[in-house]
mmCIF file of C-alpha atoms in Angstrom:
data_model
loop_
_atom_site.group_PDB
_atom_site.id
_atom_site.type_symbol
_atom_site.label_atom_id
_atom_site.label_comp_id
_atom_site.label_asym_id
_atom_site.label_seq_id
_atom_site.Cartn_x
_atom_site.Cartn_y
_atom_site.Cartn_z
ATOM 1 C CA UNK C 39 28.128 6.949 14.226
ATOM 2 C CA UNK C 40 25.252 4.903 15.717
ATOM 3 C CA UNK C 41 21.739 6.207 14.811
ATOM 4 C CA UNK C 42 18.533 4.917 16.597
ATOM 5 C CA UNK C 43 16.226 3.497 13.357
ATOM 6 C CA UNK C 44 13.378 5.773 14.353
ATOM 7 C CA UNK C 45 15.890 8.816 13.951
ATOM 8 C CA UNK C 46 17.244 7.212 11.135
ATOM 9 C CA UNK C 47 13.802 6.914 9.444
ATOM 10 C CA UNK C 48 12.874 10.122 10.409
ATOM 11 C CA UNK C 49 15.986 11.872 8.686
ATOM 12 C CA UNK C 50 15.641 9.970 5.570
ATOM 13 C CA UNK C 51 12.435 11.895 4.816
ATOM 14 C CA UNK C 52 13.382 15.106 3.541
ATOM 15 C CA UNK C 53 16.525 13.153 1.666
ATOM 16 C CA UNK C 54 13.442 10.952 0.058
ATOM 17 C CA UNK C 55 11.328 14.489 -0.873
ATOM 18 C CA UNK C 56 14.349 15.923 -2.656
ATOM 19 C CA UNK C 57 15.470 12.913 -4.414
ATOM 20 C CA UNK C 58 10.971 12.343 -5.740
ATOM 21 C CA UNK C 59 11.424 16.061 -6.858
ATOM 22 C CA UNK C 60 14.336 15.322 -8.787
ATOM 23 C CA UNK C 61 12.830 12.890 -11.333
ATOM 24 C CA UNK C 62 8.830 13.658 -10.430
ATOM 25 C CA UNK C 63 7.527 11.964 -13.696
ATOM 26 C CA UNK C 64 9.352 8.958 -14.434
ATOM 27 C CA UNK C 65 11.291 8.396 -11.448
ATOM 28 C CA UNK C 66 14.753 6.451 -10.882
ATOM 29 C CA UNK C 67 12.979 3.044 -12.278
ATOM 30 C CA UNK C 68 12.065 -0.072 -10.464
ATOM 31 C CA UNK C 69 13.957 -1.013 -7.292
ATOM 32 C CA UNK C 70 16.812 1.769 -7.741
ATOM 33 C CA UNK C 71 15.791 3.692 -5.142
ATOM 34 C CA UNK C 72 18.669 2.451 -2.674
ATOM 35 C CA UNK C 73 21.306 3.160 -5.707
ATOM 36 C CA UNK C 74 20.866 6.749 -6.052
ATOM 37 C CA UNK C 75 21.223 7.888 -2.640
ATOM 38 C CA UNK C 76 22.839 11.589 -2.862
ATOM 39 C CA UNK C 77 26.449 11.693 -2.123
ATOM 40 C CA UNK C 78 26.565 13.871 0.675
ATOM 41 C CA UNK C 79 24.004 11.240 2.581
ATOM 42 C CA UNK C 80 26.038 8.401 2.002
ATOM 43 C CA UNK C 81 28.863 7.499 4.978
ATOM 44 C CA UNK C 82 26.768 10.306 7.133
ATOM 45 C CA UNK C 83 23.115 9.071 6.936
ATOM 46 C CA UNK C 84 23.230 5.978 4.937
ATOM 47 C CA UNK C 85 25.929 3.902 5.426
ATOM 48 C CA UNK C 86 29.062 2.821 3.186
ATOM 49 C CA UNK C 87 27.703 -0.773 2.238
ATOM 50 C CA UNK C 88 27.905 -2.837 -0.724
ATOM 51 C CA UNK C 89 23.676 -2.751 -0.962
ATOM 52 C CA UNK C 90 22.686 0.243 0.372
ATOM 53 C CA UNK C 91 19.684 0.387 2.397
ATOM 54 C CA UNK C 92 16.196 1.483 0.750
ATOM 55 C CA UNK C 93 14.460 4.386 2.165
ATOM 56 C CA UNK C 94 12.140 2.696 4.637
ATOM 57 C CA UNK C 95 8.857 4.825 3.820
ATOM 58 C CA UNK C 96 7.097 2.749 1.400
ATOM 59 C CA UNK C 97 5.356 5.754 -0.210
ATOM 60 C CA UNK C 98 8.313 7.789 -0.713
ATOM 61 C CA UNK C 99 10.052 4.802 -2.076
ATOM 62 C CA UNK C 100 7.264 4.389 -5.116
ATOM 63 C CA UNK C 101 7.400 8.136 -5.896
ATOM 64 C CA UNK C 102 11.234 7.887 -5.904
ATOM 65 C CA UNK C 103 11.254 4.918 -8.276
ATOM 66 C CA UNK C 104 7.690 5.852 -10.271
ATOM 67 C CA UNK C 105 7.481 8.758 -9.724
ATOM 68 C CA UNK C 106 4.301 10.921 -8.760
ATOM 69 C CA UNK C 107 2.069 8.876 -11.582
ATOM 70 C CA UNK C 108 3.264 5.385 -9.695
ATOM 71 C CA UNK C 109 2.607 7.163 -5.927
ATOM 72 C CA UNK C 110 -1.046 8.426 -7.368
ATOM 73 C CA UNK C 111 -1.434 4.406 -8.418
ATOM 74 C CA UNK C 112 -0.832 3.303 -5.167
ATOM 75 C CA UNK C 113 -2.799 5.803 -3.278
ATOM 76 C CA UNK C 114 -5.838 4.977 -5.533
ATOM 77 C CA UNK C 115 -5.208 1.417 -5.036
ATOM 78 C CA UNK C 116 -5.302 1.765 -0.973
ATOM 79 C CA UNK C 117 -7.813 3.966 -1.375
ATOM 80 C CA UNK C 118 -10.170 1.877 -3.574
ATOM 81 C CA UNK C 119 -9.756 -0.900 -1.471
ATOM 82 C CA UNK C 120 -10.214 0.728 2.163
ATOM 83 C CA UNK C 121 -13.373 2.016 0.456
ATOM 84 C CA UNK C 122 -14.353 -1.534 -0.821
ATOM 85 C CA UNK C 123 -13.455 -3.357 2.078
ATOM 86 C CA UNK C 124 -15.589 -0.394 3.752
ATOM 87 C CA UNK C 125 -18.054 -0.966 1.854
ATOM 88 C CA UNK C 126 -18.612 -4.567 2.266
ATOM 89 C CA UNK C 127 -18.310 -4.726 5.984
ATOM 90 C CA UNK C 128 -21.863 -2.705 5.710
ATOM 91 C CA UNK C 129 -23.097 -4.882 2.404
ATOM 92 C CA UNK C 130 -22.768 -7.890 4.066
ATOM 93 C CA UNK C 131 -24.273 -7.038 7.304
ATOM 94 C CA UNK C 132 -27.449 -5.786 5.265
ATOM 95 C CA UNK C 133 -27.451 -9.200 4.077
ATOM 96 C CA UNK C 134 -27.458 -10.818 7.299
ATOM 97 C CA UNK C 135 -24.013 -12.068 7.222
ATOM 98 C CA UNK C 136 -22.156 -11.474 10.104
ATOM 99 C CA UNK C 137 -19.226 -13.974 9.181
ATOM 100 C CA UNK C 138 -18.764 -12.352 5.812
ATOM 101 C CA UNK C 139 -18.821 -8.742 6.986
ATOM 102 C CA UNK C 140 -16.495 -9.861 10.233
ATOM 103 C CA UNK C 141 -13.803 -11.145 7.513
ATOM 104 C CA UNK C 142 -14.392 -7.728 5.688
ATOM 105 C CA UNK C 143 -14.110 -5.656 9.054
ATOM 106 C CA UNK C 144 -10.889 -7.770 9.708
ATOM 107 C CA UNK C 145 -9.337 -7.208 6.653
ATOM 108 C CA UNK C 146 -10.050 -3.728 6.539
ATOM 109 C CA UNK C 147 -8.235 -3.530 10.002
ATOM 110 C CA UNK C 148 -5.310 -5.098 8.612
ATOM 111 C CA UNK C 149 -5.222 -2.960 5.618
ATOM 112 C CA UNK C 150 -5.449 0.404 7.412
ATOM 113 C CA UNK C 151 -2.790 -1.080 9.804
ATOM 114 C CA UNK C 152 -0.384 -2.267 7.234
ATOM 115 C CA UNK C 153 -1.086 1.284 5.617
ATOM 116 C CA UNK C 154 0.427 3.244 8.203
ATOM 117 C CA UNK C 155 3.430 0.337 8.361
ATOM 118 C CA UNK C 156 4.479 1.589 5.409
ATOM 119 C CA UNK C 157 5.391 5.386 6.732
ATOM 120 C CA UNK C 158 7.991 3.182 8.563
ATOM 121 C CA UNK C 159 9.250 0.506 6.275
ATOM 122 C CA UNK C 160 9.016 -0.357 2.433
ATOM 123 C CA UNK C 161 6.539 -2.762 1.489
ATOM 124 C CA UNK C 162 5.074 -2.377 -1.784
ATOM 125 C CA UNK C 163 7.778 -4.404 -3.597
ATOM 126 C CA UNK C 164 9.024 -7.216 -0.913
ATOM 127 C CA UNK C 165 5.773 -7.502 1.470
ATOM 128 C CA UNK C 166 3.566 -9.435 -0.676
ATOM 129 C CA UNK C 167 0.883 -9.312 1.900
ATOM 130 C CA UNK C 168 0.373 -5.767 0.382
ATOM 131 C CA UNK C 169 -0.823 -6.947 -3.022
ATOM 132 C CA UNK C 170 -2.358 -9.984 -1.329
ATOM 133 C CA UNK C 171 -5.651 -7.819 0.936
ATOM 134 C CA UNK C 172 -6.138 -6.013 -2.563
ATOM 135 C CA UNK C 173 -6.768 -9.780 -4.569
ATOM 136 C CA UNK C 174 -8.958 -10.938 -1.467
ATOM 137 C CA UNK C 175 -11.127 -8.016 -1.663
ATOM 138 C CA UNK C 176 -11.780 -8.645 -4.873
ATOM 139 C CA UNK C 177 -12.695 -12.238 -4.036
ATOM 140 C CA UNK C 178 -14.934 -10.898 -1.420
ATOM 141 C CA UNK C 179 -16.778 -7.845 -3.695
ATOM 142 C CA UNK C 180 -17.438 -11.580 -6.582
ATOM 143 C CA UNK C 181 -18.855 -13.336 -3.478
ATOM 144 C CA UNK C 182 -20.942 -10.459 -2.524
ATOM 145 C CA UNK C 183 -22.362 -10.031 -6.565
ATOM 146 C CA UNK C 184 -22.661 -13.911 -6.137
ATOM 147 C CA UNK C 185 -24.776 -13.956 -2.960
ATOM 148 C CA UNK C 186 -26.575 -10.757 -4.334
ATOM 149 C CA UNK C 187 -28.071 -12.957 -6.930
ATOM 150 C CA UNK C 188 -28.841 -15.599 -5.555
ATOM 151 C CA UNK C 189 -31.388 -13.338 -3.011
ATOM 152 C CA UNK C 190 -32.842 -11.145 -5.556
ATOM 153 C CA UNK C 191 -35.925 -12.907 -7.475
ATOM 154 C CA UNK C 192 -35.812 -13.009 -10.816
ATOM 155 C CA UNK C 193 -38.070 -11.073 -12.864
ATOM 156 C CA UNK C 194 -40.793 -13.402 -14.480
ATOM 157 C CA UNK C 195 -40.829 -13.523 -17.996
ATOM 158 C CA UNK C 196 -43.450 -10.970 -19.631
ATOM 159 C CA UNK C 197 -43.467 -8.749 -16.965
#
């Protein structure tokens, strides 16, 4: 039977619950997700192919196949960098750098957007755009330590 892939996504979720609380700690491993669908899902929900499908909720998929230690990674990781990326945005206006905190405010945008994406699809292990906004924020929190000392005077010596 035909299944719109909203309703499709949508049903998948409590299948993805039950199958995180079945292995909470270590999970299924790496990219095995779409291999241990339940049998009762598969040629009613998830169709008889020779790939399955994945689940396409990123953060089920991760707590599926790391279980809840590999979900609490990646919320820490989203969370650390909204928060940077946050963070910045304001740093670099202080600074007077409108270009700088734009780029932040832009990427921040992107991440928060991409973050909700990922209720809908899985991209943690095939969207390498994910683990790309992380790596630039990083560049962007060096070039902020990098522009902070080059404004702050150095303390002369003996005082």
């Amino acid at each position: 039977s035909h299944m719109h892939t909203g309703t499709w996504r949508f049903r998948t979720i409590p299948v993805g619950i039950n199958m995180m609380l079945e292995n909470p700690w270590l999970g299924v491993g790496v990219s095995q997700q779409k291999w241990n669908w339940p049998e009762e899902v598969i040629g009613v929900l998830i169709p008889k192919l020779n790939v399955p499908p994945p689940i396409h909720n990123s953060y089920l998929s991760i707590g599926i196949e790391l279980g809840f230690g590999g979900l609490i990674v990646l919320l820490l990781i989203m969370f650390t960098t909204a928060e940077r990326l946050y963070w910045l945005v304001q740093r670099f206006r202080a600074l007077g750098d409108p270009e700088l905190s734009d780029v932040a405010l832009a990427l921040l945008v992107g991440f928060v957007g991409m973050a909700i994406a990922m209720l809908a699809y899985p991209m943690v292990d095939t969207f390498r755009y994910f683990w790309l906004l992380p790596a630039i924020t990083a560049a962007l929190l060096q070039i902020e330590q990098r522009v902070t000392r080059e404004t702050t005077p150095s303390p002369k010596l003996g005082q």
